[in-house]
């Protein structure tokens, strides 16, 4: 990454940052992953990398202990792949799998589905704030999603 910074090889730099972020997340090193993601997400749109980045931003949120944000971001990523008719590469599939596994232990299935669906409607402009600035996670979105999910569950089964 350092060798590419300041050069004209911006697309290669964007990919290098993506891979570096993935490596940090594979080691559960959240702070360097976040710092890399801040710079990398800024390049995502220019090079059509939003879906790939959203997988890693979702994993970052999950590892941060923010399952609602993780589910929203994963829903965004799922939709981004569908919209571009793309498939997850192996590393992104592993990241998304880790998120789904954590969601399975953090949220009930209905809440997860509601949040994934809400994430599909998430504006791209909201992704960075949701992923990289945890305090900006809208309490209204989280509360509404939980209420919608819990409303459909039998008593004493809400997570």
Short mmCIF file of C-alpha atoms in Angstrom, two decimals:
data_model
loop_
_atom_site.label_atom_id
_atom_site.label_comp_id
_atom_site.label_asym_id
_atom_site.label_seq_id
_atom_site.Cartn_x
_atom_site.Cartn_y
_atom_site.Cartn_z
CA UNK A 1 0.00 0.00 0.00
CA UNK A 2 2.75 2.44 0.94
CA UNK A 3 4.47 1.93 -2.42
CA UNK A 4 1.27 2.73 -4.29
CA UNK A 5 0.31 5.85 -2.34
CA UNK A 6 1.08 9.01 -4.24
CA UNK A 7 1.33 7.21 -7.58
CA UNK A 8 -1.06 7.14 -10.51
CA UNK A 9 -1.91 3.52 -9.75
CA UNK A 10 -5.11 4.43 -7.92
CA UNK A 11 -7.07 1.33 -8.86
CA UNK A 12 -4.24 -0.90 -7.65
CA UNK A 13 -4.10 1.15 -4.45
CA UNK A 14 -7.84 0.67 -3.96
CA UNK A 15 -7.44 -3.11 -4.31
CA UNK A 16 -4.41 -3.13 -2.03
CA UNK A 17 -6.34 -1.27 0.66
CA UNK A 18 -9.24 -3.69 0.31
CA UNK A 19 -6.90 -6.66 0.75
CA UNK A 20 -5.07 -5.02 3.64
CA UNK A 21 -8.35 -4.35 5.41
CA UNK A 22 -9.37 -7.98 4.83
CA UNK A 23 -6.07 -9.15 6.31
CA UNK A 24 -6.49 -6.98 9.41
CA UNK A 25 -10.03 -8.27 9.89
CA UNK A 26 -8.90 -11.87 9.50
CA UNK A 27 -6.61 -11.20 12.46
CA UNK A 28 -9.37 -9.33 14.35
CA UNK A 29 -7.24 -6.16 14.31
CA UNK A 30 -10.08 -3.66 14.27
CA UNK A 31 -8.31 -0.33 14.58
CA UNK A 32 -5.93 -0.75 11.63
CA UNK A 33 -8.79 -2.29 9.63
CA UNK A 34 -10.93 0.77 10.38
CA UNK A 35 -8.15 3.18 9.41
CA UNK A 36 -7.63 1.33 6.14
CA UNK A 37 -11.36 1.20 5.47
CA UNK A 38 -11.76 4.96 5.94
CA UNK A 39 -9.32 5.53 3.08
CA UNK A 40 -10.50 2.60 0.99
CA UNK A 41 -14.22 3.34 1.07
CA UNK A 42 -13.52 6.77 -0.39
CA UNK A 43 -12.21 5.01 -3.50
CA UNK A 44 -14.89 2.33 -3.68
CA UNK A 45 -17.37 4.15 -5.88
CA UNK A 46 -14.76 5.31 -8.35
CA UNK A 47 -13.73 1.72 -9.06
CA UNK A 48 -17.05 -0.10 -8.52
CA UNK A 49 -15.93 -1.77 -5.31
CA UNK A 50 -18.88 -0.91 -3.06
CA UNK A 51 -20.10 -4.49 -2.64
CA UNK A 52 -16.65 -5.82 -1.75
CA UNK A 53 -16.07 -3.02 0.74
CA UNK A 54 -19.53 -3.42 2.24
CA UNK A 55 -18.71 -7.03 3.14
CA UNK A 56 -15.67 -5.90 5.09
CA UNK A 57 -17.44 -2.94 6.63
CA UNK A 58 -20.15 -5.34 7.76
CA UNK A 59 -17.55 -7.62 9.32
CA UNK A 60 -15.93 -4.64 11.02
CA UNK A 61 -19.29 -3.73 12.57
CA UNK A 62 -19.90 -7.33 13.64
CA UNK A 63 -16.48 -7.60 15.29
CA UNK A 64 -17.13 -4.24 16.93
CA UNK A 65 -20.15 -5.78 18.62
CA UNK A 66 -22.66 -3.85 16.51
CA UNK A 67 -24.83 -6.60 15.02
CA UNK A 68 -27.60 -4.25 13.84
CA UNK A 69 -25.13 -2.21 11.81
CA UNK A 70 -23.50 -5.40 10.54
CA UNK A 71 -26.84 -6.74 9.31
CA UNK A 72 -27.72 -3.46 7.61
CA UNK A 73 -24.35 -3.36 5.85
CA UNK A 74 -24.60 -7.00 4.82
CA UNK A 75 -28.03 -6.28 3.35
CA UNK A 76 -26.48 -3.39 1.43
CA UNK A 77 -23.69 -5.68 0.19
CA UNK A 78 -26.10 -8.43 -0.87
CA UNK A 79 -28.09 -5.91 -2.91
CA UNK A 80 -24.94 -4.37 -4.40
CA UNK A 81 -23.87 -7.80 -5.67
CA UNK A 82 -27.33 -8.43 -7.12
CA UNK A 83 -27.46 -4.99 -8.76
CA UNK A 84 -24.11 -5.50 -10.48
CA UNK A 85 -24.78 -9.19 -11.22
CA UNK A 86 -21.55 -9.99 -9.45
CA UNK A 87 -20.63 -12.82 -7.09
CA UNK A 88 -18.58 -12.67 -3.94
CA UNK A 89 -14.95 -13.61 -4.35
CA UNK A 90 -13.66 -16.22 -1.86
CA UNK A 91 -12.32 -13.68 0.66
CA UNK A 92 -15.51 -11.63 0.58
CA UNK A 93 -17.58 -14.81 0.93
CA UNK A 94 -15.59 -15.72 4.05
CA UNK A 95 -16.16 -12.23 5.48
CA UNK A 96 -19.90 -12.40 4.77
CA UNK A 97 -20.03 -15.88 6.28
CA UNK A 98 -18.38 -14.65 9.47
CA UNK A 99 -20.94 -11.87 9.69
CA UNK A 100 -23.87 -14.27 9.19
CA UNK A 101 -22.45 -16.57 11.86
CA UNK A 102 -22.16 -13.70 14.33
CA UNK A 103 -25.64 -12.47 13.48
CA UNK A 104 -26.95 -15.94 14.26
CA UNK A 105 -25.67 -15.65 17.80
CA UNK A 106 -26.42 -11.94 18.31
CA UNK A 107 -29.89 -11.42 16.82
CA UNK A 108 -32.99 -13.51 16.40
CA UNK A 109 -33.67 -14.70 12.87
CA UNK A 110 -36.59 -12.35 12.28
CA UNK A 111 -34.63 -9.28 13.41
CA UNK A 112 -31.79 -10.32 11.13
CA UNK A 113 -34.14 -10.60 8.14
CA UNK A 114 -35.72 -7.21 8.87
CA UNK A 115 -32.30 -5.56 9.13
CA UNK A 116 -30.96 -7.25 5.99
CA UNK A 117 -34.03 -6.00 4.10
CA UNK A 118 -33.56 -2.49 5.51
CA UNK A 119 -29.90 -2.63 4.48
CA UNK A 120 -30.96 -3.39 0.92
CA UNK A 121 -32.56 0.07 0.89
CA UNK A 122 -29.65 1.81 2.59
CA UNK A 123 -28.37 4.79 0.58
CA UNK A 124 -24.71 4.47 -0.34
CA UNK A 125 -24.06 7.83 1.31
CA UNK A 126 -25.04 6.28 4.66
CA UNK A 127 -22.69 3.32 4.46
CA UNK A 128 -19.52 4.99 5.70
CA UNK A 129 -21.24 6.72 8.60
CA UNK A 130 -22.91 3.49 9.65
CA UNK A 131 -19.75 1.42 9.33
CA UNK A 132 -17.00 3.77 10.35
CA UNK A 133 -18.66 6.09 12.82
CA UNK A 134 -20.50 3.80 15.23
CA UNK A 135 -22.07 6.64 17.18
CA UNK A 136 -23.97 7.67 14.06
CA UNK A 137 -25.95 4.44 13.95
CA UNK A 138 -29.47 5.73 14.06
CA UNK A 139 -31.19 4.53 17.18
CA UNK A 140 -34.47 5.01 15.33
CA UNK A 141 -33.48 2.50 12.63
CA UNK A 142 -32.32 -0.04 15.18
CA UNK A 143 -35.34 0.37 17.44
CA UNK A 144 -37.81 0.27 14.54
CA UNK A 145 -36.21 -2.85 13.09
CA UNK A 146 -36.26 -4.59 16.47
CA UNK A 147 -39.88 -3.60 17.09
CA UNK A 148 -40.93 -4.86 13.66
CA UNK A 149 -39.09 -8.13 14.18
CA UNK A 150 -40.36 -8.70 17.70
CA UNK A 151 -43.94 -7.83 16.83
CA UNK A 152 -44.16 -11.01 14.73
CA UNK A 153 -42.67 -13.32 17.37
CA UNK A 154 -44.59 -15.31 19.98
CA UNK A 155 -44.30 -14.02 23.59
CA UNK A 156 -41.02 -14.79 25.36
CA UNK A 157 -39.17 -15.52 22.11
CA UNK A 158 -37.87 -12.01 21.37
CA UNK A 159 -34.08 -11.82 21.39
#
